[in-house]
Amino acid sequence: MNDLYSNTPLIESLSVGAGLDARVWLKLEAMQPCGSFKARGIGFACKKYLEDGATSLVSSSGGNAGLAVAHAGRLLGTSVTVVVPQTTKKRAIDLIKREGAEVIVHGKNWDEAHQRALLIAQDKAAYIHPFDDPPIWEGHISLVDEIYKTGVRPDVIVLSVGGGGLLCGVVEGLKRHTWHDVPVVAVETVGADCFSAACRANEHIAIDGIDSIATSLGAKKVAKRAFELRNEHQIYNYVVSDKDALDGCNRFLEDHRILVEPACGASLSVVYNEADVLSDRQNIVIIVCGGVGVTVTQLKEWNQLFLE
Ligand SMILES: *Cc1c(COP(=O)(O)O)cnc(C)c1O
């Protein structure tokens, strides 16, 4: 069997945050075979549930999570069903099907697709949550293990937050390597800022709806564990505009010839814009989370939209 994820490069960037008096490192999760870091946690969870007796896998994400489940299922030789809402783009469905998964289009929105997926999961199929499950976080830890092995000691880690699965995994990883004092900048976009909203309210609340082009950050409520982590670890909330996230994508494509989703451009923009929280750091590590929900055509459309 192939590994369910790749060990990704950590490369230094002389372009991103060039004006900062720091070395900037890119953890290139965009290089994962399924296009995002989700390969790690989701691959780990899929393997675990199959070992525990599940005979098939179910997901309700038309995005990177669904693709990661399909990818893991193919490598593990297990059937996968992905239920997606009617709003899902054909390209996303094609990518999932190409991994050999069955795609069921059901419901007007994610909640309805999710309910159907739970029904399917009642028998022997394991439902794989996109972010809110301890095995997912455990799987994401490998990302920090790899940074640790390079010998680069981060003074700050910049990452994007949707439901907070990546955040939970990275903070667990920092703890594992006794990097308790390494703060995390948790980046969201306006309209997909459920973590920041909950932190501001000091209560584990949900936001009313999602309104951002960074669709991979579109969770209404952050995982409870992520919310709790703010009392255990130094986490800075950071919310950027869609325009900033898009600029992050454009500049990164220009500088490093890698196309990423706005969900990822959001984190990059914080470093490009030399946010105050990054001053006086020697080594800045950005998790370049990646994402397949972007094409050159789509990027052009977004750029048109924001020119108006
Ligand atoms: C899933 C995803 C995120 C958000 O991850 P969470 O674990 O939900 O916080 C960010 N960027 C990309 C590209 C993703 O696929």
Tab-separated table of C-alpha atoms and ligand atoms in Angstrom:
chain	number	residue	atom	x	y	z
A	1	MET	CA	0.000	0.000	0.000
A	2	ASN	CA	1.112	3.552	-0.690
A	3	ASP	CA	1.312	5.941	2.204
A	4	LEU	CA	-1.903	7.866	2.649
A	5	TYR	CA	-0.024	11.165	2.667
A	6	SER	CA	3.339	12.517	1.543
A	7	ASN	CA	6.119	14.015	3.596
A	8	THR	CA	6.048	17.545	2.234
A	9	PRO	CA	8.961	19.949	1.740
A	10	LEU	CA	9.674	22.827	4.106
A	11	ILE	CA	11.266	25.464	1.901
A	12	GLU	CA	12.461	28.954	2.654
A	13	SER	CA	10.744	31.788	0.817
A	14	LEU	CA	12.621	34.942	-0.076
A	15	SER	CA	9.436	36.483	-1.485
A	16	VAL	CA	6.683	35.949	1.074
A	17	GLY	CA	7.130	38.484	3.872
A	18	ALA	CA	10.361	39.699	2.306
A	19	GLY	CA	10.140	42.964	4.243
A	20	LEU	CA	10.070	41.207	7.587
A	21	ASP	CA	13.312	40.778	9.457
A	22	ALA	CA	12.766	37.024	9.582
A	23	ARG	CA	13.232	33.797	7.731
A	24	VAL	CA	9.940	32.638	6.259
A	25	TRP	CA	9.349	28.916	5.746
A	26	LEU	CA	6.633	27.273	3.697
A	27	LYS	CA	5.281	23.881	4.695
A	28	LEU	CA	4.008	22.832	1.298
A	29	GLU	CA	0.826	20.896	1.996
A	30	ALA	CA	-0.374	21.911	-1.462
A	31	MET	CA	1.938	19.113	-2.651
A	32	GLN	CA	-0.160	16.369	-1.052
A	33	PRO	CA	-1.503	13.949	-3.689
A	34	CYS	CA	-5.079	14.961	-2.803
A	35	GLY	CA	-4.138	18.632	-2.816
A	36	SER	CA	-4.308	19.523	0.868
A	37	PHE	CA	-3.098	18.640	4.357
A	38	LYS	CA	-6.396	16.789	4.867
A	39	ALA	CA	-4.644	13.693	3.513
A	40	ARG	CA	-2.949	13.409	6.914
A	41	GLY	CA	-5.759	13.467	9.460
A	42	ILE	CA	-8.419	12.035	7.222
A	43	GLY	CA	-6.130	9.281	5.983
A	44	PHE	CA	-5.313	8.423	9.583
A	45	ALA	CA	-8.987	8.375	10.618
A	46	CYS	CA	-10.041	6.233	7.637
A	47	LYS	CA	-7.356	3.666	8.404
A	48	LYS	CA	-8.267	3.576	12.076
A	49	TYR	CA	-12.004	3.087	11.516
A	50	LEU	CA	-11.378	0.276	9.031
A	51	GLU	CA	-9.071	-1.437	11.509
A	52	ASP	CA	-11.815	-1.036	14.107
A	53	GLY	CA	-14.217	-2.984	11.890
A	54	ALA	CA	-15.881	-0.540	9.507
A	55	THR	CA	-16.269	-1.952	6.001
A	56	SER	CA	-16.767	1.254	4.055
A	57	LEU	CA	-16.404	5.013	4.394
A	58	VAL	CA	-18.820	7.922	4.083
A	59	SER	CA	-18.205	11.652	3.798
A	60	SER	CA	-20.498	14.620	3.233
A	61	SER	CA	-18.003	17.083	1.820
A	62	GLY	CA	-17.775	18.167	-1.792
A	63	GLY	CA	-14.480	19.841	-0.984
A	64	ASN	CA	-11.029	18.784	0.101
A	65	ALA	CA	-12.322	16.572	2.917
A	66	GLY	CA	-14.480	14.478	0.597
A	67	LEU	CA	-11.605	14.160	-1.830
A	68	ALA	CA	-9.256	13.101	0.974
A	69	VAL	CA	-11.679	10.358	2.062
A	70	ALA	CA	-12.034	9.159	-1.531
A	71	HIS	CA	-8.263	9.169	-1.935
A	72	ALA	CA	-7.655	7.248	1.297
A	73	GLY	CA	-10.420	4.774	0.443
A	74	ARG	CA	-8.871	3.997	-2.920
A	75	LEU	CA	-5.442	3.346	-1.405
A	76	LEU	CA	-6.986	1.269	1.378
A	77	GLY	CA	-9.087	-0.733	-1.085
A	78	THR	CA	-12.396	0.268	0.504
A	79	SER	CA	-15.575	1.601	-1.028
A	80	VAL	CA	-16.337	5.255	-0.361
A	81	THR	CA	-19.583	7.186	-0.679
A	82	VAL	CA	-19.499	10.971	-0.741
A	83	VAL	CA	-22.817	12.792	-0.374
A	84	VAL	CA	-22.677	16.344	-1.712
A	85	PRO	CA	-25.326	19.083	-1.950
A	86	GLN	CA	-26.746	20.220	-5.290
A	87	THR	CA	-24.609	23.358	-5.162
A	88	THR	CA	-21.406	21.341	-5.607
A	89	LYS	CA	-19.448	22.117	-8.764
A	90	LYS	CA	-19.137	19.452	-11.448
A	91	ARG	CA	-15.376	19.673	-11.319
A	92	ALA	CA	-15.341	18.790	-7.614
A	93	ILE	CA	-17.627	15.815	-8.240
A	94	ASP	CA	-15.411	14.638	-11.111
A	95	LEU	CA	-12.303	14.801	-8.941
A	96	ILE	CA	-13.949	12.659	-6.260
A	97	LYS	CA	-15.260	10.168	-8.828
A	98	ARG	CA	-11.821	9.885	-10.356
A	99	GLU	CA	-10.648	8.475	-7.009
A	100	GLY	CA	-13.203	5.719	-7.496
A	101	ALA	CA	-15.751	6.941	-4.942
A	102	GLU	CA	-19.497	6.914	-5.440
A	103	VAL	CA	-20.966	10.427	-5.387
A	104	ILE	CA	-24.569	11.002	-4.306
A	105	VAL	CA	-25.941	14.464	-4.983
A	106	HIS	CA	-28.533	15.214	-2.335
A	107	GLY	CA	-30.055	18.261	-0.689
A	108	LYS	CA	-30.015	22.003	-1.114
A	109	ASN	CA	-27.206	22.609	1.324
A	110	TRP	CA	-24.528	20.872	3.292
A	111	ASP	CA	-26.801	20.148	6.288
A	112	GLU	CA	-29.148	18.095	4.117
A	113	ALA	CA	-26.295	16.202	2.451
A	114	HIS	CA	-24.838	15.599	5.882
A	115	GLN	CA	-28.098	14.084	7.205
A	116	ARG	CA	-28.164	11.653	4.281
A	117	ALA	CA	-24.534	10.702	4.875
A	118	LEU	CA	-25.332	9.926	8.510
A	119	LEU	CA	-28.164	7.616	7.403
A	120	ILE	CA	-25.782	5.756	5.107
A	121	ALA	CA	-23.264	5.512	7.920
A	122	GLN	CA	-25.699	3.761	10.252
A	123	ASP	CA	-24.651	0.265	9.274
A	124	LYS	CA	-21.031	-0.653	8.899
A	125	ALA	CA	-19.807	2.448	7.164
A	126	ALA	CA	-17.670	4.883	9.143
A	127	TYR	CA	-18.640	8.522	8.842
A	128	ILE	CA	-15.492	10.617	8.422
A	129	HIS	CA	-15.937	14.109	9.817
A	130	PRO	CA	-13.983	16.856	8.041
A	131	PHE	CA	-12.442	18.291	11.214
A	132	ASP	CA	-14.107	17.422	14.523
A	133	ASP	CA	-12.756	14.040	15.582
A	134	PRO	CA	-9.656	13.169	17.679
A	135	PRO	CA	-8.147	10.734	15.111
A	136	ILE	CA	-8.170	13.550	12.548
A	137	TRP	CA	-6.127	15.746	14.874
A	138	GLU	CA	-3.782	12.881	15.667
A	139	GLY	CA	-3.179	12.370	11.962
A	140	HIS	CA	-2.418	16.055	11.405
A	141	ILE	CA	0.368	15.894	14.022
A	142	SER	CA	2.681	14.308	11.430
A	143	LEU	CA	2.951	17.748	9.879
A	144	VAL	CA	4.691	19.110	12.971
A	145	ASP	CA	6.825	15.954	13.289
A	146	GLU	CA	8.196	16.696	9.825
A	147	ILE	CA	8.959	20.326	10.669
A	148	TYR	CA	10.717	19.149	13.817
A	149	LYS	CA	12.920	16.752	11.860
A	150	THR	CA	14.186	19.539	9.593
A	151	GLY	CA	15.804	21.283	12.556
A	152	VAL	CA	13.958	24.548	11.918
A	153	ARG	CA	12.523	25.827	15.172
A	154	PRO	CA	9.493	28.004	14.433
A	155	ASP	CA	8.972	31.190	16.449
A	156	VAL	CA	5.435	31.367	15.170
A	157	ILE	CA	3.185	29.211	12.997
A	158	VAL	CA	0.639	30.746	10.638
A	159	LEU	CA	-2.268	28.558	9.568
A	160	SER	CA	-5.857	28.806	8.354
A	161	VAL	CA	-8.859	27.805	10.444
A	162	GLY	CA	-12.119	26.431	9.122
A	163	GLY	CA	-13.508	23.999	11.667
A	164	GLY	CA	-10.225	23.941	13.515
A	165	GLY	CA	-9.043	20.407	12.782
A	166	LEU	CA	-5.707	21.600	11.462
A	167	LEU	CA	-5.297	23.899	14.456
A	168	CYS	CA	-6.004	21.064	16.922
A	169	GLY	CA	-3.487	18.806	15.202
A	170	VAL	CA	-0.773	21.426	14.985
A	171	VAL	CA	-1.119	22.456	18.637
A	172	GLU	CA	-0.986	18.757	19.653
A	173	GLY	CA	2.166	18.459	17.555
A	174	LEU	CA	3.741	21.501	19.195
A	175	LYS	CA	3.019	19.977	22.598
A	176	ARG	CA	4.535	16.653	21.531
A	177	HIS	CA	7.814	18.375	20.696
A	178	THR	CA	7.723	20.580	23.820
A	179	TRP	CA	7.285	23.652	21.666
A	180	HIS	CA	4.761	24.982	24.186
A	181	ASP	CA	5.916	28.537	23.672
A	182	VAL	CA	5.460	28.604	19.891
A	183	PRO	CA	2.374	30.722	19.200
A	184	VAL	CA	-0.078	30.051	16.398
A	185	VAL	CA	-1.684	32.715	14.241
A	186	ALA	CA	-5.138	31.340	13.378
A	187	VAL	CA	-6.325	32.976	10.157
A	188	GLU	CA	-9.909	33.164	8.898
A	189	THR	CA	-11.735	35.292	6.333
A	190	VAL	CA	-14.571	37.717	7.014
A	191	GLY	CA	-17.767	35.701	6.640
A	192	ALA	CA	-16.097	32.432	7.633
A	193	ASP	CA	-14.750	33.571	10.988
A	194	CYS	CA	-16.477	31.241	13.433
A	195	PHE	CA	-13.381	30.750	15.595
A	196	SER	CA	-12.705	34.422	16.005
A	197	ALA	CA	-16.408	35.056	16.694
A	198	ALA	CA	-16.458	32.411	19.425
A	199	CYS	CA	-13.260	33.768	20.981
A	200	ARG	CA	-14.646	37.311	20.976
A	201	ALA	CA	-17.872	36.149	22.610
A	202	ASN	CA	-15.887	33.913	24.934
A	203	GLU	CA	-18.522	31.335	24.226
A	204	HIS	CA	-18.662	28.361	21.866
A	205	ILE	CA	-21.131	29.985	19.478
A	206	ALA	CA	-21.908	29.446	15.794
A	207	ILE	CA	-22.043	32.130	13.116
A	208	ASP	CA	-25.318	32.542	11.196
A	209	GLY	CA	-24.014	31.620	7.782
A	210	ILE	CA	-20.988	31.516	5.548
A	211	ASP	CA	-20.211	34.351	3.163
A	212	SER	CA	-16.678	34.112	1.784
A	213	ILE	CA	-14.882	32.853	-1.308
A	214	ALA	CA	-12.702	30.829	1.072
A	215	THR	CA	-15.266	28.024	1.042
A	216	SER	CA	-12.879	25.530	2.663
A	217	LEU	CA	-12.996	27.706	5.791
A	218	GLY	CA	-16.779	27.542	5.799
A	219	ALA	CA	-17.696	25.988	9.126
A	220	LYS	CA	-20.426	27.643	11.174
A	221	LYS	CA	-18.957	26.441	14.430
A	222	VAL	CA	-15.404	25.585	15.301
A	223	ALA	CA	-14.639	22.232	16.964
A	224	LYS	CA	-15.118	22.433	20.739
A	225	ARG	CA	-11.545	21.264	21.235
A	226	ALA	CA	-10.214	24.124	19.122
A	227	PHE	CA	-12.222	26.560	21.215
A	228	GLU	CA	-10.770	25.089	24.417
A	229	LEU	CA	-7.227	25.272	23.098
A	230	ARG	CA	-7.167	29.036	23.400
A	231	ASN	CA	-6.840	28.522	27.157
A	232	GLU	CA	-3.942	26.091	26.764
A	233	HIS	CA	-1.839	27.656	24.056
A	234	GLN	CA	-0.988	31.106	22.714
A	235	ILE	CA	-3.281	31.558	19.729
A	236	TYR	CA	-3.752	34.856	17.898
A	237	ASN	CA	-6.991	35.251	15.947
A	238	TYR	CA	-6.610	36.981	12.642
A	239	VAL	CA	-9.415	37.784	10.207
A	240	VAL	CA	-8.646	38.950	6.665
A	241	SER	CA	-10.915	40.113	3.838
A	242	ASP	CA	-11.686	37.942	0.819
A	243	LYS	CA	-9.731	40.467	-1.216
A	244	ASP	CA	-6.656	39.933	0.961
A	245	ALA	CA	-7.015	36.151	0.680
A	246	LEU	CA	-7.280	36.452	-3.088
A	247	ASP	CA	-4.234	38.718	-3.238
A	248	GLY	CA	-2.384	36.074	-1.240
A	249	CYS	CA	-3.240	33.508	-3.949
A	250	ASN	CA	-2.209	35.849	-6.774
A	251	ARG	CA	1.085	36.804	-5.220
A	252	PHE	CA	1.929	33.241	-4.250
A	253	LEU	CA	1.266	32.044	-7.794
A	254	GLU	CA	3.548	34.790	-9.083
A	255	ASP	CA	6.296	34.158	-6.511
A	256	HIS	CA	6.250	30.378	-6.180
A	257	ARG	CA	4.245	29.202	-9.203
A	258	ILE	CA	1.836	27.313	-6.951
A	259	LEU	CA	-1.922	27.826	-7.212
A	260	VAL	CA	-3.792	27.609	-3.888
A	261	GLU	CA	-7.339	28.259	-2.676
A	262	PRO	CA	-8.313	31.524	-0.954
A	263	ALA	CA	-8.562	29.404	2.219
A	264	CYS	CA	-4.790	29.148	1.942
A	265	GLY	CA	-4.211	32.588	0.444
A	266	ALA	CA	-5.686	33.956	3.687
A	267	SER	CA	-2.710	32.677	5.706
A	268	LEU	CA	-0.237	33.793	3.071
A	269	SER	CA	-1.725	37.300	3.041
A	270	VAL	CA	-1.028	37.751	6.745
A	271	VAL	CA	2.682	37.253	6.081
A	272	TYR	CA	2.691	39.200	2.803
A	273	ASN	CA	1.088	42.079	4.693
A	274	GLU	CA	3.647	41.791	7.479
A	275	ALA	CA	1.133	41.673	10.291
A	276	ASP	CA	2.324	43.139	13.601
A	277	VAL	CA	2.064	39.797	15.361
A	278	LEU	CA	4.963	38.638	13.137
A	279	SER	CA	7.466	41.278	14.164
A	280	ASP	CA	10.502	40.160	16.176
A	281	ARG	CA	10.277	36.537	15.040
A	282	GLN	CA	13.296	34.785	13.589
A	283	ASN	CA	11.562	31.861	11.935
A	284	ILE	CA	8.022	32.085	10.627
A	285	VAL	CA	6.421	28.880	9.374
A	286	ILE	CA	3.338	29.124	7.147
A	287	ILE	CA	1.240	26.023	6.624
A	288	VAL	CA	0.506	26.253	2.908
A	289	CYS	CA	-2.649	24.191	3.260
A	290	GLY	CA	-3.363	24.090	-0.502
A	291	GLY	CA	-6.772	22.973	-1.756
A	292	VAL	CA	-8.112	21.720	-5.096
A	293	GLY	CA	-11.048	24.138	-5.277
A	294	VAL	CA	-9.282	26.573	-7.564
A	295	THR	CA	-8.307	26.785	-11.234
A	296	VAL	CA	-6.681	29.547	-13.269
A	297	THR	CA	-10.115	30.313	-14.764
A	298	GLN	CA	-11.682	30.525	-11.318
A	299	LEU	CA	-8.892	32.766	-10.069
A	300	LYS	CA	-9.496	35.125	-13.015
A	301	GLU	CA	-13.222	35.216	-12.226
A	302	TRP	CA	-12.571	36.113	-8.615
A	303	ASN	CA	-10.127	38.792	-9.686
A	304	GLN	CA	-12.780	40.280	-11.986
A	305	LEU	CA	-15.277	40.235	-9.150
A	306	PHE	CA	-12.997	42.152	-6.817
A	307	LEU	CA	-11.951	44.687	-9.426
A	308	GLU	CA	-15.487	46.049	-9.578
B	1	LIG	C1	-10.058	21.991	5.352
B	1	LIG	C2	-9.230	23.104	4.900
B	1	LIG	C3	-8.932	24.185	5.745
B	1	LIG	C4	-9.482	24.318	7.140
B	1	LIG	O1	-9.137	23.238	7.962
B	1	LIG	P1	-9.902	22.949	9.318
B	1	LIG	O2	-9.273	21.721	9.835
B	1	LIG	O3	-11.353	22.750	8.967
B	1	LIG	O4	-9.716	24.130	10.193
B	1	LIG	C5	-8.098	25.167	5.253
B	1	LIG	N1	-7.597	25.119	4.015
B	1	LIG	C6	-7.856	24.109	3.176
B	1	LIG	C7	-7.276	24.127	1.821
B	1	LIG	C8	-8.683	23.064	3.590
B	1	LIG	O5	-8.937	22.053	2.762
